[in-house]
Tab-separated table of C-alpha atoms and ligand atoms in Angstrom:
chain	number	residue	atom	x	y	z
T	12	MET	CA	177.556	105.209	102.849
T	13	VAL	CA	174.700	107.502	102.781
T	14	PRO	CA	175.901	111.134	102.064
T	15	LEU	CA	175.453	113.412	104.940
T	16	ARG	CA	173.430	116.150	102.817
T	17	LEU	CA	170.997	113.488	101.561
T	18	PHE	CA	170.349	112.157	105.110
T	19	SER	CA	169.754	115.599	106.533
T	20	ALA	CA	167.491	116.508	103.711
T	21	ALA	CA	165.504	113.374	104.341
T	22	SER	CA	165.334	113.783	108.070
T	23	GLN	CA	164.305	117.379	107.453
T	24	THR	CA	161.279	116.137	105.374
T	25	LEU	CA	160.386	113.617	108.001
T	26	LEU	CA	160.493	116.249	110.718
T	27	GLU	CA	158.489	118.667	108.563
T	28	GLY	CA	155.914	115.895	107.941
T	29	LEU	CA	155.838	115.129	111.780
T	30	ALA	CA	155.268	118.795	112.560
T	31	GLN	CA	152.363	118.922	109.917
T	32	TRP	CA	150.811	115.868	111.373
T	33	THR	CA	150.971	117.285	114.915
T	34	LEU	CA	149.406	120.430	113.829
T	35	SER	CA	146.495	118.703	111.957
T	36	ALA	CA	146.105	116.262	115.041
T	37	GLN	CA	145.958	119.311	117.313
T	38	ALA	CA	143.371	121.035	114.967
T	39	SER	CA	141.267	117.808	114.854
T	40	LEU	CA	141.346	117.608	118.729
T	41	ARG	CA	140.411	121.155	119.153
T	42	PRO	CA	136.731	121.619	119.633
T	43	HIS	CA	135.088	122.465	116.149
T	44	ARG	CA	133.408	125.711	115.722
T	45	LEU	CA	129.923	124.292	114.842
T	46	PRO	CA	127.533	126.622	112.746
T	47	PRO	CA	124.899	128.181	114.851
T	48	GLN	CA	121.863	125.875	115.168
T	49	GLN	CA	118.867	126.856	113.256
T	50	ALA	CA	116.058	128.063	115.318
T	51	SER	CA	113.475	125.663	113.695
T	52	PRO	CA	112.038	123.499	116.500
T	53	ARG	CA	111.447	120.767	113.800
T	54	LEU	CA	115.185	120.319	113.321
T	55	LEU	CA	116.146	116.626	113.380
T	56	SER	CA	119.120	115.865	115.564
T	57	VAL	CA	122.304	114.730	113.680
T	58	ASP	CA	124.756	115.619	116.519
T	59	CYS	CA	127.499	113.033	117.418
T	60	THR	CA	127.197	111.276	120.662
T	61	ASP	CA	130.086	109.265	121.580
T	62	HIS	CA	129.173	106.065	123.535
T	63	ALA	CA	131.554	103.087	123.936
T	64	ARG	CA	128.684	100.545	123.250
T	65	HIS	CA	127.750	102.122	120.139
T	66	GLN	CA	130.831	102.221	117.779
T	67	GLU	CA	130.028	104.057	114.505
T	68	PRO	CA	131.474	102.713	111.317
T	69	PRO	CA	134.151	105.225	110.157
T	70	GLY	CA	133.819	107.159	106.966
T	71	LYS	CA	130.159	106.360	106.381
T	72	LYS	CA	128.286	109.314	104.723
T	73	PRO	CA	124.650	110.001	104.995
T	74	LEU	CA	122.556	108.691	102.054
T	75	SER	CA	120.747	110.943	99.891
T	76	GLU	CA	116.932	110.540	99.425
T	77	LYS	CA	117.361	109.080	95.917
T	78	LYS	CA	119.866	106.461	97.010
T	79	LEU	CA	117.828	105.230	99.942
T	80	LYS	CA	115.216	103.924	97.568
T	81	ARG	CA	117.944	101.901	95.795
T	82	TYR	CA	119.152	100.067	98.695
T	83	PHE	CA	115.806	98.978	100.329
T	84	VAL	CA	113.712	96.610	98.102
T	85	ASP	CA	110.306	95.830	99.587
T	86	HIS	CA	108.509	95.245	96.176
T	87	ARG	CA	109.386	93.423	93.023
T	88	ARG	CA	107.866	92.704	89.740
T	89	VAL	CA	108.754	89.250	88.674
T	90	LEU	CA	108.096	87.448	85.580
T	91	VAL	CA	107.841	83.670	86.179
T	92	ARG	CA	107.620	80.919	83.692
T	93	GLY	CA	107.067	77.290	84.427
T	94	GLY	CA	109.240	74.663	82.890
T	95	ASN	CA	108.191	73.418	79.431
T	96	GLY	CA	107.093	69.771	79.213
T	97	GLY	CA	109.342	67.346	77.356
T	98	SER	CA	108.235	66.132	73.987
T	99	GLY	CA	106.876	62.547	73.358
T	100	MET	CA	108.920	60.318	71.195
T	101	SER	CA	107.720	58.472	68.166
T	102	CYS	CA	109.749	55.274	67.194
T	103	PHE	CA	109.276	51.550	66.851
T	104	HIS	CA	110.525	48.598	68.607
T	105	SER	CA	113.470	47.027	66.627
T	106	GLU	CA	114.849	43.701	67.513
T	107	PRO	CA	116.346	41.003	65.238
T	108	ARG	CA	113.609	38.344	63.982
T	109	LYS	CA	110.993	40.723	65.473
T	110	GLU	CA	109.690	42.764	62.410
T	111	PHE	CA	106.752	44.319	63.956
T	112	GLY	CA	107.739	45.342	67.479
T	113	GLY	CA	105.187	48.020	67.801
T	114	PRO	CA	105.451	51.526	68.880
T	115	ASP	CA	107.619	52.229	71.958
T	116	GLY	CA	108.130	56.060	72.010
T	117	GLY	CA	107.970	57.197	75.641
T	118	ASP	CA	106.151	60.180	77.063
T	119	GLY	CA	108.010	63.544	77.779
T	120	GLY	CA	108.430	64.603	81.345
T	121	ASN	CA	106.466	67.503	82.865
T	122	GLY	CA	108.016	70.749	83.395
T	123	GLY	CA	108.811	71.879	86.912
T	124	HIS	CA	106.586	74.316	88.837
T	125	VAL	CA	107.966	77.710	90.228
T	126	ILE	CA	106.970	78.104	93.728
T	127	LEU	CA	107.353	80.952	96.081
T	128	ARG	CA	108.142	79.910	99.792
T	129	GLY	CA	108.006	82.104	102.727
T	130	THR	CA	111.358	81.697	104.692
T	131	SER	CA	112.374	82.908	107.808
T	132	THR	CA	115.403	81.564	109.991
T	133	ASN	CA	114.512	78.654	112.160
T	134	VAL	CA	113.499	80.131	115.702
T	135	LEU	CA	114.897	76.883	117.469
T	136	ALA	CA	118.146	76.627	115.576
T	137	LEU	CA	119.356	80.183	115.587
T	138	PRO	CA	119.397	83.009	118.157
T	139	PRO	CA	116.714	85.375	117.888
T	140	ALA	CA	119.486	87.980	116.640
T	141	ASP	CA	119.127	86.233	113.313
T	142	GLN	CA	115.458	86.775	113.099
T	143	HIS	CA	115.682	90.001	111.215
T	144	VAL	CA	113.533	90.167	108.156
T	145	LYS	CA	115.315	90.671	104.792
T	146	SER	CA	114.291	92.523	101.925
T	147	LEU	CA	113.298	91.286	98.543
T	148	SER	CA	116.495	92.362	97.133
T	149	SER	CA	117.752	88.910	96.419
T	150	VAL	CA	114.445	87.959	94.308
T	151	LEU	CA	115.338	88.324	90.579
T	152	SER	CA	113.238	89.858	87.894
T	153	GLN	CA	112.763	86.605	85.859
T	154	TYR	CA	112.556	83.067	86.644
T	155	GLN	CA	112.329	80.034	84.353
T	156	GLY	CA	111.390	76.716	85.741
T	157	PHE	CA	113.262	73.503	84.696
T	158	SER	CA	111.976	71.820	81.572
T	159	GLY	CA	110.908	68.189	81.621
T	160	GLU	CA	113.165	65.706	79.364
T	161	ASP	CA	111.939	64.374	76.031
T	162	GLY	CA	110.669	60.849	75.846
T	163	GLY	CA	113.041	58.183	74.597
T	164	ARG	CA	113.139	54.967	72.766
T	165	LYS	CA	112.052	51.574	74.608
T	166	ASN	CA	109.084	53.165	76.281
T	167	CYS	CA	111.511	55.503	78.254
T	168	PHE	CA	109.615	58.363	79.861
T	169	GLY	CA	111.503	61.735	80.151
T	170	ARG	CA	112.233	62.975	83.643
T	171	SER	CA	110.103	65.712	85.073
T	172	GLY	CA	111.640	69.064	85.606
T	173	ALA	CA	112.476	70.024	89.328
T	174	VAL	CA	110.592	72.482	91.289
T	175	LEU	CA	112.262	75.853	91.300
T	176	TYR	CA	111.754	77.437	94.810
T	177	ILE	CA	111.909	81.209	95.008
T	178	ARG	CA	112.642	82.272	98.558
T	179	VAL	CA	110.713	85.177	99.835
T	180	PRO	CA	110.696	86.588	103.396
T	181	VAL	CA	107.727	85.785	105.489
T	182	GLY	CA	105.149	88.624	105.106
T	183	THR	CA	105.323	88.675	101.442
T	184	LEU	CA	102.114	89.574	99.658
T	185	VAL	CA	101.777	88.185	96.120
T	186	LYS	CA	99.772	90.291	93.733
T	187	GLU	CA	98.716	89.704	90.181
T	188	GLY	CA	97.519	93.035	88.714
T	189	SER	CA	95.724	94.697	91.661
T	190	GLU	CA	94.348	91.305	93.057
T	191	VAL	CA	95.977	89.711	96.174
T	192	VAL	CA	96.561	86.059	95.192
T	193	ALA	CA	98.680	85.040	98.237
T	194	ASP	CA	99.866	86.116	101.479
T	195	LEU	CA	102.810	84.193	102.689
T	196	SER	CA	102.503	85.153	106.463
T	197	LEU	CA	103.873	81.953	107.912
T	198	PRO	CA	107.335	80.263	107.464
T	199	GLY	CA	107.277	77.417	105.077
T	200	GLN	CA	104.126	78.672	103.474
T	201	GLU	CA	104.033	78.074	99.638
T	202	TYR	CA	102.295	79.308	96.544
T	203	ILE	CA	102.607	77.871	93.152
T	204	ALA	CA	103.649	81.084	90.973
T	205	ALA	CA	103.746	79.177	87.677
T	206	LEU	CA	102.711	75.750	86.806
T	207	GLY	CA	105.118	73.427	84.552
T	208	GLY	CA	103.802	72.534	81.204
T	209	ALA	CA	102.574	68.884	80.952
T	210	GLY	CA	104.994	66.518	78.979
T	211	GLY	CA	103.987	65.234	75.464
T	212	LYS	CA	102.789	61.835	74.517
T	213	GLY	CA	104.909	59.395	72.859
T	214	ASN	CA	103.472	57.138	69.909
T	215	ARG	CA	103.113	54.221	72.418
T	216	PHE	CA	100.240	56.191	73.773
T	217	PHE	CA	98.247	56.268	70.751
T	218	LEU	CA	98.356	52.590	70.260
T	219	ALA	CA	94.875	51.206	69.660
T	220	ASN	CA	93.267	48.246	68.122
T	221	ASP	CA	92.248	50.138	64.845
T	222	ASN	CA	95.818	51.594	64.825
T	223	ARG	CA	98.549	49.147	65.569
T	224	ALA	CA	101.385	51.447	64.279
T	225	PRO	CA	100.757	54.993	65.229
T	226	VAL	CA	103.518	57.507	64.296
T	227	THR	CA	101.724	60.413	66.221
T	228	CYS	CA	103.498	61.873	69.188
T	229	THR	CA	102.615	65.286	70.802
T	230	PRO	CA	105.034	68.017	71.839
T	231	GLY	CA	105.301	69.229	75.531
T	232	GLN	CA	103.201	72.114	76.743
T	233	PRO	CA	105.044	75.316	77.488
T	234	GLY	CA	104.925	76.263	81.213
T	235	GLN	CA	102.550	78.819	82.580
T	236	GLU	CA	103.793	82.554	82.261
T	237	ARG	CA	102.735	85.312	84.706
T	238	ILE	CA	103.633	88.531	85.978
T	239	LEU	CA	103.648	88.811	89.683
T	240	HIS	CA	104.134	91.541	92.026
T	241	LEU	CA	105.697	90.869	95.426
T	242	GLU	CA	105.341	93.075	98.236
T	243	LEU	CA	106.911	92.765	101.708
T	244	LYS	CA	105.206	93.724	104.782
T	245	THR	CA	107.115	93.009	108.045
T	246	MET	CA	105.077	91.344	110.546
T	247	ALA	CA	105.820	91.921	114.202
T	248	HIS	CA	103.715	92.400	117.242
T	249	ALA	CA	104.992	95.935	117.923
T	250	GLY	CA	106.611	98.375	115.591
T	251	MET	CA	108.976	101.140	116.527
T	252	VAL	CA	107.777	104.508	114.775
T	253	GLY	CA	110.027	107.641	115.056
T	254	PHE	CA	111.989	110.191	112.987
T	255	PRO	CA	115.454	109.213	112.031
T	256	ASN	CA	118.046	109.456	114.886
T	257	ALA	CA	115.230	109.141	117.631
T	258	GLY	CA	117.201	106.049	118.884
T	259	LYS	CA	114.936	103.228	117.590
T	260	SER	CA	117.562	100.937	116.782
T	261	SER	CA	119.471	101.630	119.994
T	262	LEU	CA	116.396	100.690	121.879
T	263	LEU	CA	115.769	97.427	119.930
T	264	ARG	CA	119.444	96.591	120.942
T	265	ALA	CA	118.803	97.338	124.526
T	266	ILE	CA	115.633	95.279	124.798
T	267	SER	CA	116.505	92.333	122.557
T	268	ASN	CA	119.250	90.420	121.164
T	269	ALA	CA	118.925	92.055	117.526
T	270	ARG	CA	121.907	94.066	116.462
T	271	PRO	CA	120.788	96.563	113.875
T	272	ALA	CA	123.329	99.256	113.161
T	273	VAL	CA	123.281	102.478	115.207
T	274	ALA	CA	124.952	105.775	114.000
T	275	SER	CA	124.377	109.394	114.568
T	276	TYR	CA	123.316	110.171	110.957
T	277	PRO	CA	119.670	109.817	109.873
T	278	PHE	CA	118.530	106.787	107.927
T	279	THR	CA	121.033	104.462	109.406
T	280	THR	CA	118.480	101.505	109.242
T	281	LEU	CA	117.523	100.765	105.751
T	282	ASN	CA	115.846	97.327	106.262
T	283	PRO	CA	113.481	96.650	109.244
T	284	HIS	CA	114.821	94.388	111.776
T	285	VAL	CA	112.870	92.400	114.135
T	286	GLY	CA	114.031	91.535	117.711
T	287	ILE	CA	112.421	89.235	120.111
T	288	VAL	CA	111.963	90.221	123.618
T	289	HIS	CA	111.812	87.033	125.999
T	290	TYR	CA	109.443	87.132	129.120
T	291	GLU	CA	108.996	84.549	131.597
T	292	GLY	CA	107.051	81.389	130.735
T	293	HIS	CA	108.671	81.463	127.139
T	294	GLN	CA	106.561	84.205	125.967
T	295	GLN	CA	108.110	86.263	123.087
T	296	VAL	CA	107.098	89.421	121.705
T	297	ALA	CA	108.422	90.574	118.337
T	298	VAL	CA	109.379	94.226	118.061
T	299	ALA	CA	110.331	95.770	114.587
T	300	ASP	CA	112.679	98.604	114.198
T	301	ILE	CA	111.255	100.396	111.314
T	302	PRO	CA	113.395	102.823	109.424
T	303	GLY	CA	112.808	106.333	110.086
T	304	ILE	CA	109.958	108.183	108.859
T	305	ILE	CA	110.123	111.849	107.607
T	306	ARG	CA	107.462	114.411	107.291
T	307	GLY	CA	105.627	113.799	103.906
T	308	ALA	CA	106.291	110.057	103.954
T	309	HIS	CA	102.658	109.534	103.060
T	310	GLN	CA	103.518	111.294	99.762
T	311	ASP	CA	106.272	108.854	99.258
T	312	ARG	CA	109.047	111.164	100.446
T	313	GLY	CA	112.219	109.488	101.726
T	314	LEU	CA	111.515	105.626	101.812
T	315	GLY	CA	107.866	106.824	102.353
T	316	LEU	CA	105.187	104.364	101.636
T	317	SER	CA	107.372	101.431	101.948
T	318	PHE	CA	108.084	101.890	105.696
T	319	LEU	CA	104.378	102.778	106.361
T	320	ARG	CA	103.482	99.589	104.775
T	321	HIS	CA	105.450	97.755	107.381
T	322	ILE	CA	103.885	99.669	110.159
T	323	GLU	CA	100.402	98.566	108.742
T	324	ARG	CA	101.127	95.005	109.995
T	325	CYS	CA	102.186	95.732	113.502
T	326	HIS	CA	99.393	95.399	116.089
T	327	LEU	CA	101.111	97.427	118.594
T	328	LEU	CA	102.949	100.991	118.114
T	329	LEU	CA	105.881	102.298	120.023
T	330	PHE	CA	106.228	106.011	119.163
T	331	VAL	CA	109.846	106.684	119.793
T	332	VAL	CA	110.558	110.412	120.643
T	333	ASP	CA	113.936	112.120	120.673
T	334	LEU	CA	113.480	114.042	124.019
T	335	SER	CA	116.765	116.115	123.516
T	336	LEU	CA	115.146	118.201	120.649
T	337	PRO	CA	112.811	121.171	121.278
T	338	GLU	CA	109.090	120.578	121.452
T	339	PRO	CA	109.326	116.924	121.272
T	340	TRP	CA	105.567	116.538	121.268
T	341	THR	CA	105.426	117.790	117.743
T	342	GLN	CA	107.233	114.571	116.717
T	343	VAL	CA	104.356	112.569	118.068
T	344	GLU	CA	101.808	114.675	116.296
T	345	ASP	CA	103.697	114.558	112.985
T	346	LEU	CA	104.276	110.985	113.175
T	347	LYS	CA	100.566	110.441	113.848
T	348	TYR	CA	99.632	112.750	111.017
T	349	GLU	CA	101.813	110.652	108.585
T	350	LEU	CA	100.217	107.340	109.688
T	351	GLU	CA	96.599	108.771	109.413
T	352	LYS	CA	97.311	110.083	105.791
T	353	TYR	CA	98.536	106.702	104.768
T	354	GLU	CA	95.684	104.738	106.408
T	355	GLU	CA	92.767	106.105	108.638
T	356	GLY	CA	92.795	104.660	112.127
T	357	LEU	CA	96.603	103.491	111.910
T	358	SER	CA	97.547	105.843	114.639
T	359	GLU	CA	94.721	104.729	116.816
T	360	ARG	CA	96.208	101.191	117.314
T	361	PRO	CA	97.176	100.354	120.858
T	362	HIS	CA	100.405	102.341	121.339
T	363	VAL	CA	102.852	103.940	123.796
T	364	VAL	CA	104.944	106.945	123.586
T	365	VAL	CA	108.603	106.484	124.539
T	366	ALA	CA	110.725	109.528	125.270
T	367	ASN	CA	114.324	108.525	124.530
T	368	LYS	CA	117.623	109.950	125.606
T	369	ILE	CA	116.517	110.941	129.179
T	370	ASP	CA	120.273	110.755	129.967
T	371	LEU	CA	121.049	113.928	128.486
T	372	PRO	CA	120.407	117.164	130.751
T	373	GLN	CA	118.410	118.979	128.078
T	374	ALA	CA	116.094	116.147	127.541
T	375	ARG	CA	115.364	115.716	131.293
T	376	ALA	CA	114.446	119.482	131.409
T	377	ARG	CA	111.816	118.549	128.557
T	378	LEU	CA	110.103	115.821	130.175
T	379	PRO	CA	107.644	117.761	132.110
T	380	GLN	CA	106.568	119.685	129.214
T	381	LEU	CA	106.133	116.608	127.046
T	382	GLN	CA	104.091	114.927	129.943
T	383	ALA	CA	101.893	117.996	130.100
T	384	HIS	CA	101.057	117.666	126.303
T	385	LEU	CA	100.716	114.007	126.052
T	386	GLY	CA	99.896	112.549	129.457
T	387	GLN	CA	101.638	109.355	130.083
T	388	VAL	CA	104.971	108.793	128.480
T	389	ILE	CA	107.692	106.341	129.295
T	390	ALA	CA	110.994	108.179	129.671
T	391	LEU	CA	113.962	106.153	129.298
T	392	SER	CA	117.620	106.064	127.803
T	393	ALA	CA	118.426	103.388	125.366
T	394	VAL	CA	122.110	103.766	125.907
T	395	THR	CA	122.305	103.769	129.728
T	396	GLY	CA	119.444	101.223	130.031
T	397	GLU	CA	117.508	103.738	132.439
T	398	ASN	CA	113.967	102.826	132.851
T	399	LEU	CA	113.921	100.236	130.321
T	400	GLU	CA	111.869	97.731	132.554
T	401	GLN	CA	108.908	100.265	132.474
T	402	LEU	CA	108.861	99.985	128.797
T	403	LEU	CA	109.134	96.059	128.949
T	404	LEU	CA	106.409	95.826	131.411
T	405	HIS	CA	104.064	98.147	129.367
T	406	LEU	CA	104.886	96.093	126.363
T	407	LYS	CA	103.828	93.076	127.958
T	408	VAL	CA	100.526	94.433	129.128
T	409	LEU	CA	99.874	95.725	125.491
T	410	HIS	CA	100.672	92.310	124.196
T	411	ASP	CA	98.547	90.397	126.707
T	412	ALA	CA	95.606	92.608	125.645
T	413	TYR	CA	96.303	91.940	122.061
T	414	VAL	CA	96.493	88.098	122.590
T	415	GLU	CA	93.171	88.155	124.552
T	416	ALA	CA	91.405	90.331	121.948
T	417	GLU	CA	92.392	87.939	119.091
T	418	LEU	CA	91.346	84.842	121.047
T	419	GLU	CA	87.870	86.567	121.680
T	420	GLN	CA	87.302	86.978	118.075
T	421	GLY	CA	88.263	83.539	117.185
T	422	ARG	CA	91.620	84.364	115.588
T	423	GLN	CA	95.125	82.957	116.274
T	424	PRO	CA	97.460	85.666	117.706
T	425	LEU	CA	100.813	86.090	115.948
T	426	ARG	CA	103.267	83.715	117.432
T	427	TRP	CA	107.098	83.978	116.838
O	504	LIG	N1	122.480	110.160	124.673
O	504	LIG	C1	121.668	109.215	124.201
O	504	LIG	N2	122.062	109.046	122.908
O	504	LIG	C2	121.219	108.087	122.373
O	504	LIG	C3	120.226	107.347	122.984
O	504	LIG	N3	119.710	106.489	121.989
O	504	LIG	C4	120.299	106.597	120.920
O	504	LIG	N4	121.272	107.553	120.811
O	504	LIG	C5	122.087	108.065	119.895
O	504	LIG	O1	121.364	108.512	118.797
O	504	LIG	C6	121.870	108.327	117.575
O	504	LIG	C7	120.886	107.620	116.686
O	504	LIG	O2	120.600	106.462	117.140
O	504	LIG	P1	119.948	105.208	116.346
O	504	LIG	O3	119.543	104.094	117.221
O	504	LIG	O4	120.721	104.762	115.360
O	504	LIG	O5	118.682	105.883	115.784
O	504	LIG	P2	117.518	105.440	114.890
O	504	LIG	O6	116.194	106.086	115.350
O	504	LIG	O7	117.651	103.989	114.571
O	504	LIG	O8	117.964	106.153	113.313
O	504	LIG	P3	117.554	105.902	112.017
O	504	LIG	O9	117.860	104.328	111.827
O	504	LIG	O10	118.492	106.638	111.213
O	504	LIG	O11	116.203	105.949	111.769
O	504	LIG	C8	123.132	107.432	117.919
O	504	LIG	O12	124.307	108.315	117.767
O	504	LIG	C9	122.802	107.013	119.302
O	504	LIG	O13	123.965	106.672	119.951
O	504	LIG	C10	120.087	107.550	124.291
O	504	LIG	O14	119.098	107.074	125.126
O	504	LIG	N5	120.936	108.702	124.854
O	505	LIG	MG1	118.078	102.833	113.097
């Protein structure tokens, strides 16, 4: 039997614990006293918006600028070595009662090439949600091709080394030094990064009329060795450009099947995602959700240059503005400034300004001011879906104009 004193002590601790839990639960339910907002109009929104559709992962903390660079890999230095060729064999045929059987050393096999192959998920086999572009993080720093086998007796040739494929995302540029040697912009496109070495010759190869018993055989050649720089540039028709938390990922989720993470902290998106918007007549427009840009990005602040590189390859731009912040037009001005600093004329590409979060009352009040500054803007809400059609229609108009312009210039427009 449990002594009464012991039981009461245990229940008391339990009750104390319960009381403490209730207190802490009450405290957490009570509205927090937030520190007063800074007066700066350039402050980026990090407020918590609770939406049933956009569940945020619990316990995730914002990443520091330093850490961000570690997560996203859009360039790699790779040392590639082709496979070595197998050596030739030097030996003579030996059989009972056949004294001078002659040379029968086989040649060595060739070393295998190392090949870079642009890979993207199959559009037909998989839903467009799987069409997001991955980073180069899976690419290793060194690759050694497969070596060929040595030649053998009885004229046996060595087996050649298999080809080693390195899978890289579509949109990868291959540079040697500062020279661009390949642009893997289509799925399945290949580039031989390092040639395998040729196999050596066996002594049979050196048999000649004046030399009936050659002993010479040659070693296999070493594979080619190169240092290449891989650089990933996302390719899509339209790229969403905006400050962190503007709602770019929410918007991509709303208009396509892509499912990039959405959260109320800046830099939720670390890798570009591509979503496909489907139109009638099987027309598809690829829209890229590019991670947030911060002021000073052109000086490589934050994820700086790596993101601006992705924007460079988008033919159309969607400037996504958080309308709930004061003076929202300054966001567009700052974004354009960063793009211009990175590459002149980049902000002049066909574009549209998307004013997001119109469902919030303070945002709706700011719309006339924004329109007065920028003229035509598309005000919408990525969360409630308000006015999304206007964006989709406008996107189609911009895309059609792009296709027409490309065809006029005799170029093939980008297809997904
Ligand atoms: N009220 C409201 N909140 C929105 C809307 N769109 C996005 N949000 C919220 O804004 C926050 C940021 O959204 P994200 O889509 O992650 O923003 P982002 O631009 O992709 O942010 P980064 O990936 O950090 O660059 C989330 O808490 C969203 O729920 C909107 O239309 N209305
Ligand atoms: Mg995002």
